[in-house]
Amino acid sequence: GEDGDWAGARPLMEEVVGLFRELGDEHSLLGATRSLAWTHENLGDLERCRELHEENLSRARALGNRLFEAITLGALAMNRVVAGRPREALRLLRESFPIYRELEDPLGIMDNICRAARALASVGQSDPAVRLVACVNARWEEIGAHPTWVARMNDETLSSARTQLDEAAFAEAWEQGRKLTADEAVALALDALQGPG
C-alpha cells in the first residue's frame, strides 16, 4: 500500500537530509527537506511536516532563494488548511503572491491561485474559489498543461464549493471565472484573502 512506501522512504529521506546538512550544501538541503516534509504529510504527521517547512522557509530566506521561499509559503499554507487553520493559510498565501509576481513565474502563479481557492473554499468563500479554479482551468486548456496534484486539489475545492452554492450560482461563478486574466485572478485572490480575520 501507499502508506508502506512512505514509511519506508522516511529513514532514507532523513539520511539524505543529514548528508546535505553535513556537506553544508544548503541549496540541496532545501529540496531534500521538502521531500522529507512531504513524506511526513503523507504519513499524517502534519506537525512534523510544518516544522520542516518552517525550517526550510528560514533557510530559503537566508539564502535569498525567492522561488523556494514562495514554494514553501504555499506548502505551509496547504498544511495549515489541512490542519484546520485556514486563516493562517490565507496570511501565508498573501505573502507568496508578490514573490511569484517578482519572479515572473506564470505556472507558479497559477498553482498559487489554486492554493488560494482551496483556502477560500475552506472558509466558506466559495464564489471566489470557483472563479479562481475556472480561470486556471481555462489557462491550462490554452497551454495544454494539467499538473495532477493541482487538479486533485481543485477537485477538493469544487466539491467543497458545491456544498455551499446552488447549481446556478456555481455555474455563474464558473462562467465569470473563465473570463478572468491571470492578473485579474491574482487581484481577486488577494482581495478575497484580505477578508475578515
mmCIF file of N, CA and C in Angstrom, residues 34 37-38 41 46 49-50 52-54 56-57 68-82 89 92-93 96 100 112 115 149:
data_model
loop_
_atom_site.group_PDB
_atom_site.id
_atom_site.type_symbol
_atom_site.label_atom_id
_atom_site.label_comp_id
_atom_site.label_asym_id
_atom_site.label_seq_id
_atom_site.Cartn_x
_atom_site.Cartn_y
_atom_site.Cartn_z
ATOM 1 N N ARG A 34 12.256 19.440 1.797
ATOM 2 C CA ARG A 34 10.911 19.498 1.249
ATOM 3 C C ARG A 34 10.357 18.080 1.046
ATOM 4 N N ALA A 37 9.481 16.608 4.344
ATOM 5 C CA ALA A 37 8.237 17.207 4.853
ATOM 6 C C ALA A 37 7.028 16.541 4.189
ATOM 7 N N TRP A 38 7.125 16.380 2.876
ATOM 8 C CA TRP A 38 6.083 15.743 2.065
ATOM 9 C C TRP A 38 5.811 14.327 2.585
ATOM 10 N N GLU A 41 3.890 14.469 5.720
ATOM 11 C CA GLU A 41 2.497 14.822 5.453
ATOM 12 C C GLU A 41 1.719 13.591 5.005
ATOM 13 N N LEU A 46 1.228 16.030 10.430
ATOM 14 C CA LEU A 46 1.144 17.412 9.952
ATOM 15 C C LEU A 46 2.076 18.346 10.717
ATOM 16 N N CYS A 49 5.664 17.882 9.548
ATOM 17 C CA CYS A 49 5.690 18.454 8.210
ATOM 18 C C CYS A 49 5.821 19.975 8.298
ATOM 19 N N ARG A 50 5.010 20.584 9.155
ATOM 20 C CA ARG A 50 5.030 22.043 9.306
ATOM 21 C C ARG A 50 6.394 22.523 9.807
ATOM 22 N N LEU A 52 9.305 21.175 9.420
ATOM 23 C CA LEU A 52 10.316 21.061 8.364
ATOM 24 C C LEU A 52 10.153 22.179 7.335
ATOM 25 N N HIS A 53 8.905 22.481 6.966
ATOM 26 C CA HIS A 53 8.667 23.577 6.022
ATOM 27 C C HIS A 53 9.124 24.916 6.624
ATOM 28 N N GLU A 54 8.879 25.103 7.921
ATOM 29 C CA GLU A 54 9.267 26.376 8.550
ATOM 30 C C GLU A 54 10.784 26.525 8.591
ATOM 31 N N ASN A 56 12.717 25.205 6.393
ATOM 32 C CA ASN A 56 13.056 25.493 5.003
ATOM 33 C C ASN A 56 12.792 26.951 4.642
ATOM 34 N N LEU A 57 11.728 27.504 5.191
ATOM 35 C CA LEU A 57 11.379 28.895 4.901
ATOM 36 C C LEU A 57 12.506 29.813 5.391
ATOM 37 N N PHE A 68 12.174 29.240 -3.832
ATOM 38 C CA PHE A 68 11.917 28.266 -2.770
ATOM 39 C C PHE A 68 11.118 28.884 -1.631
ATOM 40 N N GLU A 69 11.342 30.174 -1.406
ATOM 41 C CA GLU A 69 10.558 30.873 -0.382
ATOM 42 C C GLU A 69 9.079 30.845 -0.753
ATOM 43 N N ALA A 70 8.765 31.161 -2.020
ATOM 44 C CA ALA A 70 7.375 31.187 -2.475
ATOM 45 C C ALA A 70 6.749 29.794 -2.411
ATOM 46 N N ILE A 71 7.494 28.793 -2.898
ATOM 47 C CA ILE A 71 7.005 27.407 -2.897
ATOM 48 C C ILE A 71 6.716 26.947 -1.466
ATOM 49 N N THR A 72 7.615 27.295 -0.551
ATOM 50 C CA THR A 72 7.472 26.842 0.837
ATOM 51 C C THR A 72 6.320 27.549 1.535
ATOM 52 N N LEU A 73 6.124 28.833 1.243
ATOM 53 C CA LEU A 73 4.958 29.541 1.790
ATOM 54 C C LEU A 73 3.676 28.839 1.339
ATOM 55 N N GLY A 74 3.648 28.420 0.069
ATOM 56 C CA GLY A 74 2.482 27.709 -0.458
ATOM 57 C C GLY A 74 2.266 26.364 0.227
ATOM 58 N N ALA A 75 3.366 25.631 0.417
ATOM 59 C CA ALA A 75 3.280 24.325 1.077
ATOM 60 C C ALA A 75 2.789 24.479 2.514
ATOM 61 N N LEU A 76 3.319 25.491 3.208
ATOM 62 C CA LEU A 76 2.898 25.759 4.587
ATOM 63 C C LEU A 76 1.421 26.145 4.634
ATOM 64 N N ALA A 77 0.991 26.924 3.645
ATOM 65 C CA ALA A 77 -0.414 27.341 3.593
ATOM 66 C C ALA A 77 -1.319 26.125 3.477
ATOM 67 N N MET A 78 -0.963 25.176 2.605
ATOM 68 C CA MET A 78 -1.808 23.998 2.435
ATOM 69 C C MET A 78 -1.783 23.118 3.676
ATOM 70 N N ASN A 79 -0.618 23.069 4.337
ATOM 71 C CA ASN A 79 -0.510 22.335 5.597
ATOM 72 C C ASN A 79 -1.492 22.912 6.621
ATOM 73 N N ARG A 80 -1.589 24.241 6.666
ATOM 74 C CA ARG A 80 -2.494 24.902 7.607
ATOM 75 C C ARG A 80 -3.958 24.654 7.251
ATOM 76 N N VAL A 81 -4.276 24.605 5.956
ATOM 77 C CA VAL A 81 -5.657 24.305 5.539
ATOM 78 C C VAL A 81 -6.047 22.909 6.032
ATOM 79 N N VAL A 82 -5.163 21.934 5.774
ATOM 80 C CA VAL A 82 -5.443 20.548 6.176
ATOM 81 C C VAL A 82 -5.549 20.435 7.697
ATOM 82 N N ALA A 89 -3.371 30.063 6.747
ATOM 83 C CA ALA A 89 -3.065 29.767 5.341
ATOM 84 C C ALA A 89 -3.225 31.020 4.484
ATOM 85 N N LEU A 92 -0.243 33.332 4.775
ATOM 86 C CA LEU A 92 0.946 32.813 4.076
ATOM 87 C C LEU A 92 0.820 33.006 2.565
ATOM 88 N N LEU A 93 -0.381 32.799 2.036
ATOM 89 C CA LEU A 93 -0.583 32.956 0.592
ATOM 90 C C LEU A 93 -0.448 34.415 0.175
ATOM 91 N N SER A 96 3.075 35.042 -0.416
ATOM 92 C CA SER A 96 3.761 34.354 -1.519
ATOM 93 C C SER A 96 3.447 34.950 -2.885
ATOM 94 N N TYR A 100 6.017 35.389 -6.462
ATOM 95 C CA TYR A 100 5.802 34.798 -7.788
ATOM 96 C C TYR A 100 5.730 35.882 -8.857
ATOM 97 N N ASN A 112 -0.530 28.832 -7.275
ATOM 98 C CA ASN A 112 -0.850 29.598 -6.080
ATOM 99 C C ASN A 112 -2.303 30.084 -6.087
ATOM 100 N N ARG A 115 -4.152 27.253 -4.801
ATOM 101 C CA ARG A 115 -4.000 27.126 -3.341
ATOM 102 C C ARG A 115 -4.924 28.123 -2.644
ATOM 103 N N TRP A 149 -1.367 17.050 -9.194
ATOM 104 C CA TRP A 149 -1.627 17.379 -7.782
ATOM 105 C C TRP A 149 -2.510 18.610 -7.668
#
